[in-house]
Amino acid sequence: MDFEAYFPIWQKLSAAQQELLRGHLAERSVKKGTVVHGGGMECTGLLMVKQGQLRAYMLSEDGREITLYRLFERDMCLFSASCMMNSIQFDITIEAEKDTTMWVIPAEIYRQIMADSAPAANFTNEIMASRFSDVMWLMDQVLWKRFDQRLAGFLLEEANIEGTNTLRLTHETIGKHLGNPREVVTRMLKYFSGEGFVRLSRGTVELCDTEGLRKIVEG
Amino acid sequence: MDFEAYFPIWQKLSAAQQELLRGHLAERSVKKGTVVHGGGMECTGLLMVKQGQLRAYMLSEDGREITLYRLFERDMCLFSASCMMNSIQFDITIEAEKDTTMWVIPAEIYRQIMADSAPAANFTNEIMASRFSDVMWLMDQVLWKRFDQRLAGFLLEEANIEGTNTLRLTHETIGKHLGNPREVVTRMLKYFSGEGFVRLSRGTVELCDTEGLRKIVEG
C-alpha cells in the first residue's frame, strides 16, 4: 500500500500504530464536483489526497461561499474529522475540484495514534498551523484589501495552479471563491477587460497582461 | 512555584521535562495598555496568564485593528511564539487589557518538550484548534453578518466579561475591536440610542435593553 510513502511520519510510528492505521485506511475516488464533507455531515475522517484537488470552503446560512484553502496531492485535511478534537468548533465544506482519489482515516483511529505518538501530534500541529496561516491571510484580504487586488491575486493564483492563462471559470464561480456576489465580479472583470488585463468570453477569462495584474495586487 | 497548578498537563511531563520548564520560566507583570508582543518583535515566547487579561489582534499595514480573541486567567498564547513552528506564517499583536501577570515560556524550550511529549503536543493542538475556532467565528461575522448584529453582540459580550452594563469604551476603541472606522460605530450607536437599547455619555456606553440587543444579534 503506497500510503506509507505519502504519510511523512510513517517511519516514526510504532509497528502496532502502523498496523492500526493500515487496518482502518480506506481509499476513495470521487468525480469532480462531489461534496466529500460538509453540511453537518457526521465526522467524515481525515482525508489525504493521493491524486486530484480538493477545495475547502465556508458556507453561510443563506448559501454564500468563500474558499478557505486548497488541498493538493499529499495534503491532509483535519477539519473533516472535527470530532477528533473537542476544540474544533466550526464546520467547513470540502468539494472535489478535480477527479480525486484520497485516503480516509477514521477520526477515532487517528486520535488514538496521536494520543500516544508525539511525532503524530506534532505533525498535526504543523498542519493546523499551516491552515491557520491560510485563514489569517484570507482574513487580512477580506478586511483590508480592495476587491480589485483580491480579484487580480485570485486570477494569478488560478493561472499558476492550472498552468495556463486561459481560465475556464464563470463569474458566479469566481464570486463563490472570493465570497462576493456575481454582479461585483462581473463589474470588476469588465474594468480589467477595458484596461487590457484580461480578455473575456463565455465561461473563460484569459489573462493578457499578468504584469499589470501583479501591479494591481501590490496596490 | 504555582505554575504547576496552572499548567494542565504538568503531571504528564517527565521529571526532566518539568525541571527544564521550571528552569526557564519567567514571571512578568505589565500595566494595562502594554503591548507584550507584536510589530515584528522577535519570538516573545509562550504566554500563560496568571492574572489579568490580554487581547490578541490583527494590525493592518495602515494601522487598522481587529480583535481576534481574548486571553483570560489560565489561557495560553501560542502565537507569541511563532518561531516554535515553521507553519505559523502570520503575526498578531498582544496587548494587556488590564494590569496582567503572566508566565513566559521560551519558544525553544516548549518546542523541545513538545517534540518528545505526546501530552504536550496534544495540549498544544487543542489550544490551536480553539483559537482557530475563534477566528473562523470572526470570519463568519465579518463576511456575512450585518454591522448592527456585530456591534450588539460585541456590547453584550463586553458586559458579560466586565460584569457590568455600564461600559467604559470610546467609539474609537469599539472600532478597533470590530475592525471598523470610528464614524461607522458612532452612527450605529446613535441608532441604538434612539431605539432605547443604549444610553450614551462621554466615554461610556450603558446597556439599557439587553433583551433588545439580543434580538438584533439573532437577526
Short mmCIF file of C-alpha atoms in Angstrom, two decimals:
data_model
loop_
_atom_site.label_atom_id
_atom_site.label_comp_id
_atom_site.label_asym_id
_atom_site.label_seq_id
_atom_site.Cartn_x
_atom_site.Cartn_y
_atom_site.Cartn_z
CA MET A 1 0.00 0.00 0.00
CA ASP A 2 1.61 3.26 -1.04
CA PHE A 3 0.02 5.31 1.75
CA GLU A 4 3.26 4.71 3.63
CA ALA A 5 5.17 6.78 1.09
CA TYR A 6 2.67 9.63 1.37
CA PHE A 7 2.43 9.87 5.15
CA PRO A 8 5.54 11.78 6.26
CA ILE A 9 5.81 10.34 9.76
CA TRP A 10 5.08 6.71 8.88
CA GLN A 11 8.57 5.59 9.93
CA LYS A 12 8.16 7.28 13.31
CA LEU A 13 5.11 5.22 14.23
CA SER A 14 5.40 2.01 16.21
CA ALA A 15 4.69 -1.29 14.45
CA ALA A 16 1.38 -1.51 16.36
CA GLN A 17 0.39 2.00 15.28
CA GLN A 18 1.27 1.25 11.65
CA GLU A 19 -0.83 -1.90 11.88
CA LEU A 20 -3.79 0.01 13.34
CA LEU A 21 -3.63 2.66 10.64
CA ARG A 22 -3.22 0.12 7.82
CA GLY A 23 -6.18 -1.86 9.09
CA HIS A 24 -8.58 1.11 9.05
CA LEU A 25 -7.48 3.03 5.99
CA ALA A 26 -9.94 3.31 3.12
CA GLU A 27 -9.28 4.53 -0.39
CA ARG A 28 -11.99 6.59 -2.06
CA SER A 29 -12.33 8.03 -5.55
CA VAL A 30 -14.78 10.80 -6.40
CA LYS A 31 -15.74 12.74 -9.50
CA LYS A 32 -15.09 16.46 -9.87
CA GLY A 33 -17.84 18.41 -8.10
CA THR A 34 -18.54 15.81 -5.40
CA VAL A 35 -19.02 17.24 -1.90
CA VAL A 36 -16.94 14.90 0.26
CA HIS A 37 -17.61 16.58 3.58
CA GLY A 38 -19.96 19.20 4.96
CA GLY A 39 -23.47 20.27 5.78
CA GLY A 40 -23.48 18.86 9.29
CA MET A 41 -22.36 15.53 7.87
CA GLU A 42 -21.08 13.19 10.53
CA CYS A 43 -17.35 13.09 11.15
CA THR A 44 -16.01 12.01 7.74
CA GLY A 45 -12.45 11.29 8.87
CA LEU A 46 -9.09 12.69 7.91
CA LEU A 47 -8.54 12.95 4.18
CA MET A 48 -5.20 12.65 2.44
CA VAL A 49 -5.13 13.48 -1.25
CA LYS A 50 -3.47 10.81 -3.38
CA GLN A 51 -4.29 12.46 -6.68
CA GLY A 52 -6.53 15.36 -7.62
CA GLN A 53 -7.59 18.55 -5.86
CA LEU A 54 -9.98 19.42 -3.05
CA ARG A 55 -11.39 22.81 -2.11
CA ALA A 56 -12.27 23.70 1.49
CA TYR A 57 -14.81 26.48 1.87
CA MET A 58 -17.09 28.20 4.33
CA LEU A 59 -20.81 28.26 3.68
CA SER A 60 -23.09 30.95 5.13
CA GLU A 61 -26.58 30.19 6.43
CA ASP A 62 -28.04 31.64 3.24
CA GLY A 63 -25.78 29.69 0.88
CA ARG A 64 -22.93 32.09 0.17
CA GLU A 65 -19.41 30.64 -0.12
CA ILE A 66 -15.80 31.64 0.31
CA THR A 67 -12.79 29.45 -0.45
CA LEU A 68 -10.53 28.91 2.58
CA TYR A 69 -7.78 26.81 1.02
CA ARG A 70 -6.98 24.09 -1.49
CA LEU A 71 -5.66 20.60 -0.84
CA PHE A 72 -3.31 19.11 -3.40
CA GLU A 73 -1.51 15.79 -3.64
CA ARG A 74 -0.06 14.74 -0.25
CA ASP A 75 -2.07 17.40 1.63
CA MET A 76 -4.11 16.25 4.61
CA CYS A 77 -7.40 17.66 5.79
CA LEU A 78 -8.03 17.69 9.55
CA PHE A 79 -11.28 19.56 9.68
CA SER A 80 -13.27 16.82 8.02
CA ALA A 81 -12.54 14.99 11.30
CA SER A 82 -13.58 17.70 13.73
CA CYS A 83 -14.90 15.09 16.18
CA MET A 84 -11.24 14.21 16.71
CA MET A 85 -10.74 17.29 18.91
CA ASN A 86 -13.13 18.97 21.30
CA SER A 87 -11.85 22.41 20.45
CA ILE A 88 -12.69 22.31 16.75
CA GLN A 89 -15.93 24.26 16.91
CA PHE A 90 -16.58 25.08 13.30
CA ASP A 91 -17.73 23.43 10.12
CA ILE A 92 -16.27 23.62 6.67
CA THR A 93 -17.33 22.05 3.39
CA ILE A 94 -14.97 20.10 1.16
CA GLU A 95 -15.54 19.52 -2.51
CA ALA A 96 -13.51 17.80 -5.21
CA GLU A 97 -12.33 20.42 -7.71
CA LYS A 98 -10.94 17.72 -9.97
CA ASP A 99 -11.49 13.96 -10.11
CA THR A 100 -9.81 12.94 -6.88
CA THR A 101 -8.50 9.82 -5.17
CA MET A 102 -7.89 10.07 -1.45
CA TRP A 103 -7.29 8.04 1.66
CA VAL A 104 -9.74 8.31 4.51
CA ILE A 105 -8.52 7.76 8.08
CA PRO A 106 -11.25 7.32 10.71
CA ALA A 107 -11.09 10.17 13.25
CA GLU A 108 -11.11 7.85 16.25
CA ILE A 109 -8.14 5.82 14.94
CA TYR A 110 -6.13 8.95 14.26
CA ARG A 111 -6.99 10.41 17.67
CA GLN A 112 -5.85 7.19 19.30
CA ILE A 113 -2.50 7.24 17.48
CA MET A 114 -1.99 10.94 18.21
CA ALA A 115 -2.64 10.40 21.92
CA ASP A 116 0.46 8.19 22.20
CA SER A 117 2.70 9.46 19.41
CA ALA A 118 4.45 12.81 19.81
CA PRO A 119 5.53 12.77 16.12
CA ALA A 120 1.89 12.29 15.01
CA ALA A 121 0.67 15.04 17.35
CA ASN A 122 3.40 17.44 16.19
CA PHE A 123 2.69 16.66 12.55
CA THR A 124 -0.95 17.51 13.21
CA ASN A 125 0.11 20.75 14.88
CA GLU A 126 2.09 21.78 11.81
CA ILE A 127 -0.85 21.06 9.50
CA MET A 128 -3.22 23.02 11.69
CA ALA A 129 -0.80 25.96 11.91
CA SER A 130 -0.46 25.92 8.15
CA ARG A 131 -4.26 26.09 7.58
CA PHE A 132 -4.50 28.72 10.29
CA SER A 133 -1.97 30.80 8.34
CA ASP A 134 -4.09 30.44 5.18
CA VAL A 135 -7.18 31.65 7.02
CA MET A 136 -5.32 34.57 8.63
CA TRP A 137 -4.11 35.62 5.19
CA LEU A 138 -7.68 35.44 3.93
CA MET A 139 -8.93 37.47 6.91
CA ASP A 140 -6.38 40.15 6.10
CA GLN A 141 -7.57 40.17 2.48
CA VAL A 142 -11.24 40.33 3.33
CA LEU A 143 -10.79 43.05 5.93
CA TRP A 144 -8.28 45.40 4.43
CA LYS A 145 -7.74 44.69 0.72
CA ARG A 146 -9.69 46.30 -2.05
CA PHE A 147 -11.69 43.96 -4.27
CA ASP A 148 -9.60 44.71 -7.37
CA GLN A 149 -6.49 43.50 -5.54
CA ARG A 150 -8.21 40.32 -4.36
CA LEU A 151 -9.59 39.53 -7.82
CA ALA A 152 -6.26 40.15 -9.56
CA GLY A 153 -4.49 37.97 -6.97
CA PHE A 154 -7.05 35.20 -7.41
CA LEU A 155 -6.70 35.16 -11.22
CA LEU A 156 -2.90 34.98 -10.99
CA GLU A 157 -3.06 32.16 -8.45
CA GLU A 158 -5.54 30.17 -10.55
CA ALA A 159 -3.33 30.57 -13.62
CA ASN A 160 -0.44 29.29 -11.54
CA ILE A 161 -2.37 26.26 -10.22
CA GLU A 162 -3.81 25.35 -13.62
CA GLY A 163 -0.64 26.08 -15.56
CA THR A 164 -2.48 28.16 -18.17
CA ASN A 165 -3.51 31.78 -18.71
CA THR A 166 -6.89 30.75 -20.12
CA LEU A 167 -9.12 30.00 -17.14
CA ARG A 168 -12.41 28.19 -17.52
CA LEU A 169 -14.31 30.00 -14.79
CA THR A 170 -17.73 31.63 -14.69
CA HIS A 171 -18.23 34.91 -12.84
CA GLU A 172 -20.50 33.01 -10.47
CA THR A 173 -17.72 30.55 -9.59
CA ILE A 174 -15.20 33.35 -9.02
CA GLY A 175 -17.72 35.01 -6.71
CA LYS A 176 -18.00 31.80 -4.68
CA HIS A 177 -14.25 31.63 -4.25
CA LEU A 178 -13.98 35.23 -3.10
CA GLY A 179 -17.21 35.50 -1.12
CA ASN A 180 -18.72 38.21 -3.33
CA PRO A 181 -21.90 38.35 -5.42
CA ARG A 182 -21.62 37.60 -9.13
CA GLU A 183 -22.50 41.19 -10.13
CA VAL A 184 -19.49 42.55 -8.26
CA VAL A 185 -17.20 40.12 -10.08
CA THR A 186 -18.70 40.98 -13.49
CA ARG A 187 -18.26 44.70 -12.93
CA MET A 188 -14.61 44.39 -11.94
CA LEU A 189 -13.79 41.93 -14.76
CA LYS A 190 -15.26 44.42 -17.24
CA TYR A 191 -12.99 47.07 -15.83
CA PHE A 192 -9.98 44.70 -16.11
CA SER A 193 -11.01 43.93 -19.67
CA GLY A 194 -11.24 47.63 -20.54
CA GLU A 195 -7.71 48.12 -19.18
CA GLY A 196 -6.44 45.22 -21.32
CA PHE A 197 -5.53 42.98 -18.38
CA VAL A 198 -7.93 40.20 -19.38
CA ARG A 199 -10.00 39.07 -22.36
CA LEU A 200 -13.49 37.75 -21.56
CA SER A 201 -15.55 35.21 -23.43
CA ARG A 202 -18.33 32.84 -22.49
CA GLY A 203 -17.15 30.81 -19.49
CA THR A 204 -13.48 31.80 -19.78
CA VAL A 205 -11.20 34.54 -18.56
CA GLU A 206 -7.92 34.90 -20.42
CA LEU A 207 -5.08 36.75 -18.73
CA CYS A 208 -3.38 39.05 -21.27
CA ASP A 209 -1.24 41.23 -19.02
CA THR A 210 -0.09 39.31 -15.94
CA GLU A 211 2.44 42.06 -15.16
CA GLY A 212 -0.39 44.58 -14.98
CA LEU A 213 -2.41 42.28 -12.72
CA ARG A 214 0.61 41.85 -10.48
CA LYS A 215 0.89 45.63 -10.12
CA ILE A 216 -2.74 45.80 -9.00
CA VAL A 217 -2.08 43.15 -6.34
CA GLU A 218 0.82 45.18 -5.00
CA GLY A 219 -1.52 48.21 -4.80
CA MET B 1 6.05 27.85 42.12
CA ASP B 2 2.34 27.79 41.37
CA PHE B 3 2.79 27.46 37.59
CA GLU B 4 2.38 23.74 38.17
CA ALA B 5 -1.21 24.25 39.24
CA TYR B 6 -1.98 26.33 36.16
CA PHE B 7 -0.43 24.10 33.52
CA PRO B 8 -2.98 21.32 32.89
CA ILE B 9 -0.53 18.66 31.74
CA TRP B 10 2.19 19.25 34.34
CA GLN B 11 1.69 15.81 35.88
CA LYS B 12 2.08 14.16 32.48
CA LEU B 13 5.57 15.55 31.92
CA SER B 14 8.67 13.60 32.89
CA ALA B 15 10.76 14.82 35.83
CA ALA B 16 13.42 16.03 33.37
CA GLN B 17 10.82 17.97 31.34
CA GLN B 18 9.40 19.55 34.50
CA GLU B 19 12.93 20.54 35.51
CA LEU B 20 13.63 22.06 32.09
CA LEU B 21 10.41 24.07 32.14
CA ARG B 22 10.90 25.25 35.74
CA GLY B 23 14.43 26.36 34.95
CA HIS B 24 13.40 28.59 32.04
CA LEU B 25 10.11 30.02 33.20
CA ALA B 26 9.92 33.77 33.80
CA GLU B 27 7.17 35.72 35.51
CA ARG B 28 6.32 39.11 34.08
CA SER B 29 3.92 41.84 35.20
CA VAL B 30 2.74 44.60 32.90
CA LYS B 31 0.45 47.60 33.18
CA LYS B 32 -2.81 47.89 31.28
CA GLY B 33 -2.11 49.07 27.74
CA THR B 34 1.34 47.47 27.40
CA VAL B 35 1.99 45.76 24.06
CA VAL B 36 3.60 42.48 25.11
CA HIS B 37 4.10 41.06 21.62
CA GLY B 38 3.93 42.28 18.06
CA GLY B 39 5.26 44.56 15.40
CA GLY B 40 7.82 42.14 14.05
CA MET B 41 9.12 41.72 17.59
CA GLU B 42 11.34 38.69 17.95
CA CYS B 43 9.78 35.48 19.23
CA THR B 44 8.46 36.53 22.64
CA GLY B 45 7.69 33.04 23.91
CA LEU B 46 4.51 31.33 25.05
CA LEU B 47 2.45 33.37 27.46
CA MET B 48 0.24 31.95 30.19
CA VAL B 49 -1.99 34.41 32.01
CA LYS B 50 -1.76 34.17 35.79
CA GLN B 51 -3.97 37.17 36.44
CA GLY B 52 -5.38 39.88 34.21
CA GLN B 53 -6.48 39.96 30.59
CA LEU B 54 -4.75 40.05 27.22
CA ARG B 55 -6.15 40.97 23.83
CA ALA B 56 -4.84 39.42 20.60
CA TYR B 57 -5.46 41.47 17.48
CA MET B 58 -4.56 41.83 13.85
CA LEU B 59 -2.98 45.05 12.64
CA SER B 60 -3.22 46.19 9.02
CA GLU B 61 -0.33 47.86 7.19
CA ASP B 62 -2.00 51.23 7.66
CA GLY B 63 -2.70 50.79 11.37
CA ARG B 64 -6.26 49.45 11.48
CA GLU B 65 -7.08 46.80 14.10
CA ILE B 66 -9.49 43.95 14.68
CA THR B 67 -9.71 41.89 17.88
CA LEU B 68 -9.17 38.16 17.29
CA TYR B 69 -9.65 36.80 20.81
CA ARG B 70 -9.07 37.46 24.49
CA LEU B 71 -6.87 35.54 26.91
CA PHE B 72 -8.05 35.23 30.48
CA GLU B 73 -6.58 33.56 33.56
CA ARG B 74 -5.09 30.15 32.71
CA ASP B 75 -5.26 30.81 28.94
CA MET B 76 -2.13 30.23 26.95
CA CYS B 77 -0.97 32.14 23.88
CA LEU B 78 0.91 30.17 21.22
CA PHE B 79 1.23 32.80 18.54
CA SER B 80 3.60 34.98 20.53
CA ALA B 81 5.98 32.05 19.93
CA SER B 82 5.52 31.63 16.19
CA CYS B 83 9.18 30.66 15.77
CA MET B 84 8.20 27.43 17.58
CA MET B 85 6.56 26.07 14.41
CA ASN B 86 7.56 26.57 10.79
CA SER B 87 3.97 26.64 9.65
CA ILE B 88 2.88 29.67 11.68
CA GLN B 89 3.17 32.26 8.94
CA PHE B 90 1.33 35.22 10.41
CA ASP B 91 1.80 37.89 13.02
CA ILE B 92 -0.54 39.06 15.69
CA THR B 93 -0.21 41.75 18.32
CA ILE B 94 -0.91 41.16 22.00
CA GLU B 95 -1.74 43.88 24.45
CA ALA B 96 -2.64 43.87 28.15
CA GLU B 97 -6.25 44.97 28.53
CA LYS B 98 -5.91 45.01 32.31
CA ASP B 99 -2.86 45.00 34.58
CA THR B 100 -1.59 41.50 33.92
CA THR B 101 0.80 38.97 35.42
CA MET B 102 1.88 36.13 33.17
CA TRP B 103 4.42 33.38 32.78
CA VAL B 104 6.68 33.41 29.75
CA ILE B 105 7.98 30.10 28.38
CA PRO B 106 10.81 30.38 25.83
CA ALA B 107 9.69 29.02 22.45
CA GLU B 108 12.70 26.75 22.05
CA ILE B 109 12.15 25.11 25.45
CA TYR B 110 8.49 24.48 24.71
CA ARG B 111 9.30 23.11 21.25
CA GLN B 112 11.81 20.75 22.79
CA ILE B 113 9.30 19.43 25.33
CA MET B 114 6.58 19.10 22.70
CA ALA B 115 8.90 17.10 20.42
CA ASP B 116 9.08 14.29 23.00
CA SER B 117 5.81 14.60 24.88
CA ALA B 118 2.59 13.49 23.21
CA PRO B 119 0.50 15.09 26.02
CA ALA B 120 2.23 18.47 25.48
CA ALA B 121 1.79 18.25 21.71
CA ASN B 122 -1.88 17.28 22.04
CA PHE B 123 -2.49 20.06 24.56
CA THR B 124 -0.99 22.48 22.03
CA ASN B 125 -3.25 21.05 19.33
CA GLU B 126 -6.33 21.72 21.44
CA ILE B 127 -5.27 25.31 22.12
CA MET B 128 -4.62 25.94 18.45
CA ALA B 129 -7.94 24.40 17.44
CA SER B 130 -9.69 26.59 19.97
CA ARG B 131 -8.11 29.82 18.63
CA PHE B 132 -8.81 28.61 15.09
CA SER B 133 -12.47 28.27 16.06
CA ASP B 134 -12.47 31.86 17.39
CA VAL B 135 -11.02 33.14 14.13
CA MET B 136 -13.47 31.12 12.00
CA TRP B 137 -16.34 32.60 14.01
CA LEU B 138 -14.92 36.07 13.40
CA MET B 139 -14.54 35.36 9.68
CA ASP B 140 -18.19 34.34 9.55
CA GLN B 141 -19.14 37.58 11.32
CA VAL B 142 -17.03 39.82 9.10
CA LEU B 143 -18.20 38.16 5.89
CA TRP B 144 -21.85 37.59 6.39
CA LYS B 145 -23.18 39.48 9.42
CA ARG B 146 -24.58 42.97 9.31
CA PHE B 147 -22.74 45.58 11.37
CA ASP B 148 -25.69 46.15 13.75
CA GLN B 149 -25.58 42.45 14.69
CA ARG B 150 -21.83 42.52 15.27
CA LEU B 151 -21.99 45.69 17.38
CA ALA B 152 -24.89 44.42 19.51
CA GLY B 153 -23.07 41.10 20.02
CA PHE B 154 -19.86 42.90 20.99
CA LEU B 155 -21.63 45.09 23.58
CA LEU B 156 -23.34 42.08 25.19
CA GLU B 157 -20.07 40.15 25.32
CA GLU B 158 -18.22 43.07 26.88
CA ALA B 159 -20.94 43.48 29.53
CA ASN B 160 -20.57 39.79 30.26
CA ILE B 161 -16.76 39.94 30.56
CA GLU B 162 -16.79 43.10 32.68
CA GLY B 163 -19.78 42.08 34.80
CA THR B 164 -21.49 45.46 34.32
CA ASN B 165 -23.90 47.09 31.89
CA THR B 166 -22.01 50.39 32.01
CA LEU B 167 -19.05 50.01 29.65
CA ARG B 168 -16.17 52.46 29.66
CA LEU B 169 -15.42 52.36 25.96
CA THR B 170 -14.86 55.09 23.39
CA HIS B 171 -16.27 54.75 19.89
CA GLU B 172 -12.68 54.66 18.65
CA THR B 173 -11.90 51.65 20.86
CA ILE B 174 -15.02 49.78 19.76
CA GLY B 175 -13.99 50.43 16.15
CA LYS B 176 -10.59 48.85 16.82
CA HIS B 177 -12.19 45.75 18.27
CA LEU B 178 -14.53 45.31 15.31
CA GLY B 179 -12.25 46.47 12.52
CA ASN B 180 -14.46 49.42 11.52
CA PRO B 181 -13.83 53.19 11.38
CA ARG B 182 -15.00 55.28 14.36
CA GLU B 183 -17.64 57.09 12.31
CA VAL B 184 -19.40 53.82 11.49
CA VAL B 185 -19.52 52.93 15.20
CA THR B 186 -20.83 56.37 16.19
CA ARG B 187 -23.62 56.23 13.61
CA MET B 188 -24.82 52.81 14.73
CA LEU B 189 -24.60 53.66 18.44
CA LYS B 190 -26.76 56.73 17.80
CA TYR B 191 -29.31 54.49 16.16
CA PHE B 192 -29.18 52.07 19.13
CA SER B 193 -29.59 55.04 21.46
CA GLY B 194 -32.60 56.31 19.53
CA GLU B 195 -34.19 52.88 19.84
CA GLY B 196 -33.58 52.90 23.61
CA PHE B 197 -31.13 49.97 23.57
CA VAL B 198 -28.24 52.02 24.98
CA ARG B 199 -27.61 55.34 26.73
CA LEU B 200 -24.50 57.25 25.60
CA SER B 201 -22.35 59.64 27.56
CA ARG B 202 -18.75 60.79 27.29
CA GLY B 203 -16.56 57.67 27.23
CA THR B 204 -19.29 55.24 28.31
CA VAL B 205 -21.98 53.13 26.74
CA GLU B 206 -24.72 51.95 29.08
CA LEU B 207 -26.83 48.98 28.01
CA CYS B 208 -30.49 49.69 28.87
CA ASP B 209 -32.26 46.94 26.93
CA THR B 210 -30.12 43.80 26.72
CA GLU B 211 -33.13 41.80 25.54
CA GLY B 212 -33.50 44.18 22.58
CA LEU B 213 -29.80 43.88 21.76
CA ARG B 214 -30.06 40.10 21.91
CA LYS B 215 -32.89 40.19 19.36
CA ILE B 216 -30.68 42.21 17.00
CA VAL B 217 -27.92 39.62 17.30
CA GLU B 218 -30.37 36.87 16.39
CA GLY B 219 -31.34 38.91 13.29
#
